[in-house]
Short mmCIF file of C-alpha atoms and ligand atoms in Angstrom, two decimals:
data_model
loop_
_atom_site.label_atom_id
_atom_site.label_comp_id
_atom_site.label_asym_id
_atom_site.label_seq_id
_atom_site.Cartn_x
_atom_site.Cartn_y
_atom_site.Cartn_z
CA MET A 204 137.27 83.12 147.04
CA GLU A 205 139.12 85.30 149.54
CA LYS A 206 142.59 86.27 148.39
CA ARG A 207 145.69 85.55 150.42
CA ARG A 208 147.32 88.65 151.82
CA ILE A 209 150.98 89.56 151.94
CA ILE A 210 152.11 92.69 153.76
CA VAL A 211 154.89 94.59 151.97
CA GLY A 212 157.00 97.10 153.88
CA ILE A 213 159.33 99.58 152.21
CA SER A 214 161.94 101.08 154.54
CA GLY A 215 164.65 103.65 153.91
CA ALA A 216 167.43 101.40 152.62
CA SER A 217 168.79 101.55 149.12
CA GLY A 218 167.01 99.21 146.69
CA ILE A 219 163.64 100.71 145.79
CA PRO A 220 163.60 98.92 142.38
CA ALA A 221 163.42 95.61 144.28
CA ALA A 222 160.32 96.82 146.14
CA VAL A 223 158.71 97.87 142.87
CA GLU A 224 159.47 94.45 141.36
CA VAL A 225 158.02 92.57 144.36
CA LEU A 226 154.81 94.61 144.13
CA LYS A 227 154.59 94.08 140.35
CA LEU A 228 155.09 90.33 140.69
CA LEU A 229 152.52 90.12 143.48
CA LYS A 230 150.05 91.95 141.25
CA GLN A 231 150.46 89.14 138.70
CA GLN A 232 149.43 86.51 141.26
CA GLU A 233 145.70 86.01 140.99
CA GLY A 234 145.16 84.54 144.43
CA TYR A 235 147.11 87.20 146.33
CA GLU A 236 146.76 90.81 147.37
CA SER A 237 149.44 93.15 148.66
CA HIS A 238 149.11 95.41 151.71
CA LEU A 239 151.72 98.16 151.62
CA VAL A 240 153.32 100.30 154.35
CA ILE A 241 156.14 102.72 153.50
CA SER A 242 158.28 104.26 156.24
CA ASP A 243 159.03 107.99 156.21
CA SER A 244 162.62 107.29 155.16
CA GLY A 245 161.34 104.85 152.54
CA LYS A 246 159.50 107.77 150.96
CA VAL A 247 162.74 109.77 151.01
CA THR A 248 164.75 107.01 149.31
CA ILE A 249 162.02 106.58 146.69
CA THR A 250 162.50 110.18 145.62
CA TYR A 251 166.32 109.97 145.81
CA GLU A 252 166.91 106.79 143.89
CA SER A 253 164.02 106.00 141.61
CA SER A 254 162.04 107.66 138.90
CA TRP A 255 158.86 106.39 140.56
CA SER A 256 156.74 108.69 142.71
CA VAL A 257 155.46 107.46 146.07
CA LYS A 258 151.94 107.64 144.61
CA ASP A 259 152.89 105.43 141.64
CA ILE A 260 154.43 102.81 143.91
CA GLU A 261 151.40 102.89 146.19
CA GLY A 262 149.29 102.37 143.07
CA LEU A 263 150.87 98.94 142.59
CA ALA A 264 149.44 97.69 145.91
CA ASP A 265 145.92 96.53 146.67
CA CYS A 266 145.80 98.32 150.04
CA VAL A 267 147.99 101.12 151.37
CA TYR A 268 148.47 102.16 155.00
CA ASP A 269 150.05 105.26 156.50
CA THR A 270 152.96 104.25 158.72
CA HIS A 271 151.74 106.77 161.34
CA SER A 272 148.31 105.16 161.45
CA ILE A 273 149.13 102.75 164.24
CA GLY A 274 145.57 101.42 164.51
CA SER A 275 145.41 100.10 160.93
CA ALA A 276 144.44 96.52 160.10
CA VAL A 277 148.01 95.24 159.75
CA ALA A 278 148.74 96.30 163.35
CA SER A 279 146.58 93.46 164.66
CA GLY A 280 147.35 89.77 164.97
CA SER A 281 143.72 89.06 164.09
CA PHE A 282 144.24 90.47 160.57
CA ARG A 283 144.57 87.41 158.36
CA ASN A 284 147.72 87.30 156.28
CA ASP A 285 150.47 84.95 155.14
CA GLY A 286 153.27 87.20 156.38
CA MET A 287 155.36 90.19 155.45
CA ILE A 288 158.22 91.13 153.14
CA ILE A 289 160.27 94.22 153.96
CA VAL A 290 162.07 95.29 150.83
CA PRO A 291 164.46 97.03 151.06
CA CYS A 292 165.05 96.59 154.78
CA SER A 293 167.26 99.16 156.52
CA MET A 294 169.48 98.41 159.49
CA LYS A 295 167.31 100.72 161.58
CA THR A 296 164.24 98.64 160.74
CA VAL A 297 166.20 95.45 161.49
CA ALA A 298 167.15 96.94 164.88
CA GLY A 299 163.55 97.91 165.59
CA ILE A 300 162.23 94.42 164.84
CA ALA A 301 165.07 92.65 166.68
CA ASN A 302 164.33 94.68 169.80
CA GLY A 303 160.53 94.77 169.68
CA TYR A 304 160.59 98.54 169.29
CA SER A 305 157.44 99.22 167.29
CA ASP A 306 157.07 102.98 167.03
CA SER A 307 155.57 102.96 163.52
CA LEU A 308 152.99 100.88 161.65
CA LEU A 309 155.73 99.27 159.56
CA LEU A 310 157.58 98.09 162.68
CA ARG A 311 154.36 97.12 164.47
CA ALA A 312 153.23 95.04 161.48
CA ALA A 313 156.57 93.18 161.46
CA ASP A 314 156.42 92.70 165.25
CA VAL A 315 152.93 91.21 164.93
CA VAL A 316 153.96 88.89 162.09
CA LEU A 317 156.81 87.68 164.32
CA LYS A 318 154.66 87.16 167.42
CA GLU A 319 152.01 85.35 165.39
CA ARG A 320 154.76 83.13 163.97
CA ARG A 321 153.95 84.02 160.39
CA LYS A 322 156.54 84.37 157.66
CA LEU A 323 158.79 87.43 157.84
CA VAL A 324 161.19 88.06 154.95
CA LEU A 325 163.72 90.88 155.18
CA MET A 326 165.62 91.93 152.10
CA VAL A 327 168.35 93.66 154.07
CA ARG A 328 170.77 96.16 152.56
CA GLU A 329 173.87 97.74 153.97
CA CYS A 330 177.53 97.54 153.01
CA PRO A 331 179.58 96.75 154.99
CA PHE A 332 177.66 95.38 157.96
CA SER A 333 178.75 96.29 161.49
CA SER A 334 178.68 93.70 164.26
CA ILE A 335 175.54 95.44 165.57
CA HIS A 336 173.78 94.81 162.25
CA LEU A 337 175.01 91.21 162.14
CA GLU A 338 173.99 90.50 165.73
CA ASN A 339 170.50 91.89 165.12
CA MET A 340 170.16 89.79 161.97
CA LEU A 341 171.43 86.66 163.74
CA LYS A 342 168.88 87.21 166.50
CA LEU A 343 166.09 87.44 163.93
CA CYS A 344 167.39 84.51 161.90
CA ASN A 345 167.35 82.37 165.06
CA LEU A 346 163.68 83.36 165.50
CA GLY A 347 162.88 82.00 162.05
CA VAL A 348 163.01 85.25 160.09
CA ASP A 349 164.27 84.89 156.51
CA ILE A 350 167.23 87.22 156.02
CA LEU A 351 167.64 87.73 152.27
CA PRO A 352 170.52 90.10 151.62
CA MET A 353 170.28 92.20 148.52
CA VAL A 354 173.17 90.54 146.72
CA MET A 355 174.08 90.01 143.12
CA THR A 356 173.78 86.58 141.53
CA PHE A 357 175.41 85.40 138.33
CA TYR A 358 174.40 81.73 138.13
CA ASN A 359 171.05 82.79 136.65
CA LYS A 360 172.90 84.52 133.77
CA PRO A 361 171.51 88.05 134.22
CA GLU A 362 172.00 90.35 131.25
CA THR A 363 170.71 93.52 132.86
CA LEU A 364 170.33 95.11 136.27
CA GLU A 365 166.60 94.49 135.88
CA ASP A 366 167.31 90.74 135.55
CA MET A 367 169.20 90.85 138.87
CA VAL A 368 166.43 92.78 140.61
CA HIS A 369 163.85 90.38 139.18
CA HIS A 370 165.79 87.38 140.50
CA MET A 371 165.95 88.87 144.01
CA ALA A 372 162.24 89.65 143.97
CA CYS A 373 161.49 86.08 142.83
CA LYS A 374 163.52 84.75 145.75
CA CYS A 375 161.38 86.80 148.16
CA LEU A 376 158.15 85.42 146.74
CA GLU A 377 159.54 81.90 146.68
CA ARG A 378 159.58 82.03 150.50
CA PHE A 379 155.77 82.14 150.31
CA GLY A 380 155.57 79.29 147.80
CA ILE A 381 154.90 81.72 144.95
CA GLU A 382 156.56 80.84 141.65
CA ALA A 383 156.96 84.16 139.85
CA GLU A 384 157.12 84.19 136.07
CA GLY A 385 160.64 84.19 134.69
CA TYR A 386 162.28 82.88 137.86
CA ARG A 387 165.48 81.22 136.71
CA ARG A 388 166.32 78.36 139.02
CA TRP A 389 169.71 76.69 138.89
CA MET A 390 169.75 73.80 136.41
CA GLU A 391 166.15 74.52 135.45
CA GLN A 392 166.72 77.25 132.90
C1 LIG B 15 169.45 107.45 149.55
C2 LIG B 15 169.57 106.74 150.87
C3 LIG B 15 170.01 105.44 150.91
C4 LIG B 15 170.12 104.76 152.12
N1 LIG B 15 170.54 103.46 152.10
C5 LIG B 15 170.55 102.76 153.25
C6 LIG B 15 170.88 101.37 153.22
O1 LIG B 15 171.16 100.78 152.19
N2 LIG B 15 170.82 100.68 154.40
C7 LIG B 15 170.47 101.28 155.57
O2 LIG B 15 170.42 100.59 156.59
N3 LIG B 15 170.17 102.61 155.63
C8 LIG B 15 170.19 103.36 154.51
N4 LIG B 15 169.86 104.69 154.53
C9 LIG B 15 169.59 105.31 155.84
C10 LIG B 15 168.17 105.08 156.31
O3 LIG B 15 167.24 105.68 155.43
C11 LIG B 15 167.99 105.65 157.74
O4 LIG B 15 168.76 104.92 158.67
C12 LIG B 15 166.57 105.70 158.18
O5 LIG B 15 166.49 106.21 159.49
C13 LIG B 15 165.88 104.35 158.12
O6 LIG B 15 164.57 104.48 158.62
P1 LIG B 15 163.46 103.34 158.43
O7 LIG B 15 164.11 102.04 158.75
O8 LIG B 15 162.41 103.71 159.41
O9 LIG B 15 162.97 103.42 157.04
C14 LIG B 15 169.76 105.40 153.34
C15 LIG B 15 169.31 106.73 153.28
C16 LIG B 15 169.21 107.39 152.07
C17 LIG B 15 168.73 108.80 152.06
#
Protein backbone atom coordinates (compact mmCIF):
# COMPACT_ATOMS: atom_id res chain seq x y z
CA MET A 1 0.00 0.00 0.00
CA GLU A 2 1.24 3.49 -0.81
CA LYS A 3 2.44 5.39 2.23
CA ARG A 4 1.04 8.76 3.21
CA ARG A 5 3.51 11.59 2.79
CA ILE A 6 4.25 14.45 5.13
CA ILE A 7 6.62 17.22 4.06
CA VAL A 8 8.92 18.43 6.85
CA GLY A 9 10.65 21.79 6.55
CA ILE A 10 13.48 22.91 8.82
CA SER A 11 14.11 26.66 8.79
CA GLY A 12 16.68 28.75 10.61
CA ALA A 13 14.89 29.31 13.93
CA SER A 14 16.10 27.95 17.22
CA GLY A 15 14.69 24.51 18.07
CA ILE A 16 16.48 21.90 15.96
CA PRO A 17 15.85 19.16 18.60
CA ALA A 18 12.11 19.52 17.88
CA ALA A 19 12.75 18.87 14.17
CA VAL A 20 14.81 15.80 15.00
CA GLU A 21 12.02 14.51 17.27
CA VAL A 22 9.33 15.05 14.61
CA LEU A 23 11.42 13.13 12.06
CA LYS A 24 12.11 10.31 14.55
CA LEU A 25 8.43 10.00 15.45
CA LEU A 26 7.41 10.00 11.79
CA LYS A 27 9.91 7.21 11.16
CA GLN A 28 8.03 5.12 13.74
CA GLN A 29 4.75 5.49 11.84
CA GLU A 30 4.45 2.56 9.47
CA GLY A 31 1.98 4.13 7.08
CA TYR A 32 3.87 7.41 6.63
CA GLU A 33 6.97 8.73 4.94
CA SER A 34 8.73 12.04 5.50
CA HIS A 35 9.92 14.39 2.75
CA LEU A 36 12.49 16.82 4.09
CA VAL A 37 13.63 20.29 2.96
CA ILE A 38 16.13 22.28 5.03
CA SER A 39 16.68 25.98 4.39
CA ASP A 40 20.21 27.38 4.18
CA SER A 41 19.79 29.03 7.58
CA GLY A 42 18.33 25.80 8.94
CA LYS A 43 21.64 24.14 8.09
CA VAL A 44 23.45 26.93 9.95
CA THR A 45 21.32 26.55 13.09
CA ILE A 46 21.80 22.77 13.00
CA THR A 47 25.54 23.26 13.32
CA TYR A 48 25.20 26.01 15.95
CA GLU A 49 22.77 24.38 18.32
CA SER A 50 22.80 20.63 17.96
CA SER A 51 25.28 17.82 18.03
CA TRP A 52 23.62 16.40 14.91
CA SER A 53 25.17 16.89 11.49
CA VAL A 54 22.98 17.95 8.57
CA LYS A 55 23.69 14.54 7.01
CA ASP A 56 22.50 12.70 10.14
CA ILE A 57 19.27 14.68 10.25
CA GLU A 58 18.70 14.09 6.54
CA GLY A 59 19.23 10.39 7.26
CA LEU A 60 16.09 10.36 9.40
CA ALA A 61 13.90 11.28 6.41
CA ASP A 62 12.64 9.03 3.63
CA CYS A 63 13.27 11.64 0.92
CA VAL A 64 15.46 14.74 1.01
CA TYR A 65 15.30 17.75 -1.31
CA ASP A 66 17.73 20.61 -1.84
CA THR A 67 16.01 23.91 -1.05
CA HIS A 68 17.60 25.40 -4.20
CA SER A 69 16.12 22.68 -6.38
CA ILE A 70 12.93 24.55 -7.18
CA GLY A 71 11.67 21.92 -9.61
CA SER A 72 11.55 19.09 -7.04
CA ALA A 73 8.43 16.99 -6.44
CA VAL A 74 7.25 18.96 -3.40
CA ALA A 75 7.10 22.13 -5.53
CA SER A 76 4.05 20.82 -7.36
CA GLY A 77 0.43 20.68 -6.26
CA SER A 78 0.11 17.38 -8.10
CA PHE A 79 2.55 15.71 -5.66
CA ARG A 80 0.33 13.73 -3.31
CA ASN A 81 0.81 14.53 0.36
CA ASP A 82 -1.12 15.14 3.56
CA GLY A 83 0.56 18.47 4.25
CA MET A 84 3.64 20.04 5.75
CA ILE A 85 5.19 20.72 9.14
CA ILE A 86 7.82 23.46 9.41
CA VAL A 87 9.78 22.88 12.58
CA PRO A 88 11.30 25.13 13.76
CA CYS A 89 9.71 27.93 11.77
CA SER A 90 11.54 31.26 11.64
CA MET A 91 9.84 34.63 11.38
CA LYS A 92 11.43 35.06 7.95
CA THR A 93 9.79 31.85 6.76
CA VAL A 94 6.48 32.96 8.31
CA ALA A 95 6.80 36.25 6.40
CA GLY A 96 7.59 34.43 3.16
CA ILE A 97 4.54 32.17 3.44
CA ALA A 98 2.22 34.97 4.59
CA ASN A 99 3.18 37.03 1.55
CA GLY A 100 3.39 34.30 -1.09
CA TYR A 101 7.09 34.98 -1.56
CA SER A 102 8.43 31.59 -2.59
CA ASP A 103 12.09 32.05 -3.45
CA SER A 104 13.22 28.64 -2.15
CA LEU A 105 11.89 25.09 -2.31
CA LEU A 106 10.96 25.22 1.38
CA LEU A 107 8.81 28.33 0.84
CA ARG A 108 7.40 27.03 -2.45
CA ALA A 109 6.39 23.74 -0.82
CA ALA A 110 4.55 25.63 1.95
CA ASP A 111 2.91 27.95 -0.61
CA VAL A 112 1.68 24.92 -2.56
CA VAL A 113 0.35 23.19 0.56
CA LEU A 114 -1.56 26.40 1.33
CA LYS A 115 -2.99 26.84 -2.18
CA GLU A 116 -4.00 23.18 -2.32
CA ARG A 117 -5.72 23.63 1.05
CA ARG A 118 -3.73 20.88 2.69
CA LYS A 119 -2.60 20.96 6.30
CA LEU A 120 0.19 23.39 7.15
CA VAL A 121 1.64 23.29 10.67
CA LEU A 122 4.19 25.90 11.73
CA MET A 123 6.12 25.42 14.94
CA VAL A 124 7.07 29.07 15.20
CA ARG A 125 9.86 30.36 17.42
CA GLU A 126 10.84 33.86 18.35
CA CYS A 127 10.87 35.75 21.64
CA PRO A 128 9.46 38.32 21.93
CA PHE A 129 7.26 38.63 18.85
CA SER A 130 6.99 41.99 17.06
CA SER A 131 3.67 43.17 15.68
CA ILE A 132 4.97 42.25 12.21
CA HIS A 133 5.46 38.64 13.33
CA LEU A 134 2.06 38.57 15.01
CA GLU A 135 0.27 40.09 12.02
CA ASN A 136 1.87 37.56 9.66
CA MET A 137 0.87 34.71 11.97
CA LEU A 138 -2.68 36.04 12.33
CA LYS A 139 -2.98 36.23 8.54
CA LEU A 140 -1.88 32.60 8.23
CA CYS A 141 -4.05 31.46 11.13
CA ASN A 142 -7.08 33.02 9.42
CA LEU A 143 -6.19 30.98 6.31
CA GLY A 144 -6.38 27.79 8.35
CA VAL A 145 -2.68 27.34 9.08
CA ASP A 146 -1.92 25.74 12.47
CA ILE A 147 0.38 28.05 14.42
CA LEU A 148 2.03 25.95 17.12
CA PRO A 149 4.41 28.11 19.12
CA MET A 150 7.39 26.37 20.60
CA VAL A 151 6.31 26.79 24.21
CA MET A 152 6.93 24.89 27.39
CA THR A 153 4.18 22.79 28.95
CA PHE A 154 4.03 21.51 32.50
CA TYR A 155 0.63 19.79 32.68
CA ASN A 156 2.18 16.71 31.07
CA LYS A 157 4.68 16.49 33.96
CA PRO A 158 7.92 16.65 31.95
CA GLU A 159 11.03 15.55 33.82
CA THR A 160 13.56 16.49 31.17
CA LEU A 161 14.01 18.89 28.28
CA GLU A 162 13.62 15.85 26.02
CA ASP A 163 10.15 15.24 27.51
CA MET A 164 9.17 18.82 26.61
CA VAL A 165 10.51 18.50 23.06
CA HIS A 166 8.75 15.15 22.69
CA HIS A 167 5.45 16.68 23.79
CA MET A 168 5.75 19.50 21.24
CA ALA A 169 6.59 17.06 18.47
CA CYS A 170 3.58 14.91 19.44
CA LYS A 171 1.34 17.97 19.19
CA CYS A 172 2.58 18.58 15.62
CA LEU A 173 1.79 15.02 14.57
CA GLU A 174 -1.56 15.11 16.33
CA ARG A 175 -2.64 17.73 13.76
CA PHE A 176 -2.39 14.95 11.15
CA GLY A 177 -4.30 12.46 13.29
CA ILE A 178 -1.08 10.65 14.22
CA GLU A 179 -0.91 9.40 17.80
CA ALA A 180 2.80 9.26 18.62
CA GLU A 181 4.01 6.85 21.26
CA GLY A 182 4.36 8.41 24.69
CA TYR A 183 2.08 11.37 24.00
CA ARG A 184 0.79 12.45 27.39
CA ARG A 185 -2.67 13.90 27.02
CA TRP A 186 -4.28 15.80 29.87
CA MET A 187 -6.24 13.48 32.16
CA GLU A 188 -5.18 10.48 30.10
CA GLN A 189 -1.79 9.82 31.65
C1 LIG B 1 21.55 30.12 16.18
C2 LIG B 1 20.46 30.92 15.52
C3 LIG B 1 19.20 30.94 16.07
C4 LIG B 1 18.18 31.67 15.48
N1 LIG B 1 16.94 31.64 16.06
C5 LIG B 1 15.91 32.25 15.44
C6 LIG B 1 14.60 32.13 15.98
O1 LIG B 1 14.35 31.49 17.00
N2 LIG B 1 13.58 32.71 15.29
C7 LIG B 1 13.77 33.39 14.13
O2 LIG B 1 12.80 33.88 13.55
N3 LIG B 1 15.03 33.54 13.60
C8 LIG B 1 16.09 32.98 14.21
N4 LIG B 1 17.36 33.08 13.69
C9 LIG B 1 17.54 33.91 12.49
C10 LIG B 1 17.21 33.18 11.21
O3 LIG B 1 18.07 32.08 11.02
C11 LIG B 1 17.30 34.14 10.01
O4 LIG B 1 16.30 35.13 10.08
C12 LIG B 1 17.25 33.45 8.69
O5 LIG B 1 17.32 34.40 7.65
C13 LIG B 1 15.99 32.61 8.52
O6 LIG B 1 15.99 32.05 7.22
P1 LIG B 1 14.99 30.87 6.80
O7 LIG B 1 13.65 31.23 7.31
O8 LIG B 1 15.06 30.88 5.31
O9 LIG B 1 15.52 29.62 7.37
C14 LIG B 1 18.41 32.38 14.28
C15 LIG B 1 19.70 32.35 13.72
C16 LIG B 1 20.71 31.62 14.32
C17 LIG B 1 22.06 31.61 13.70
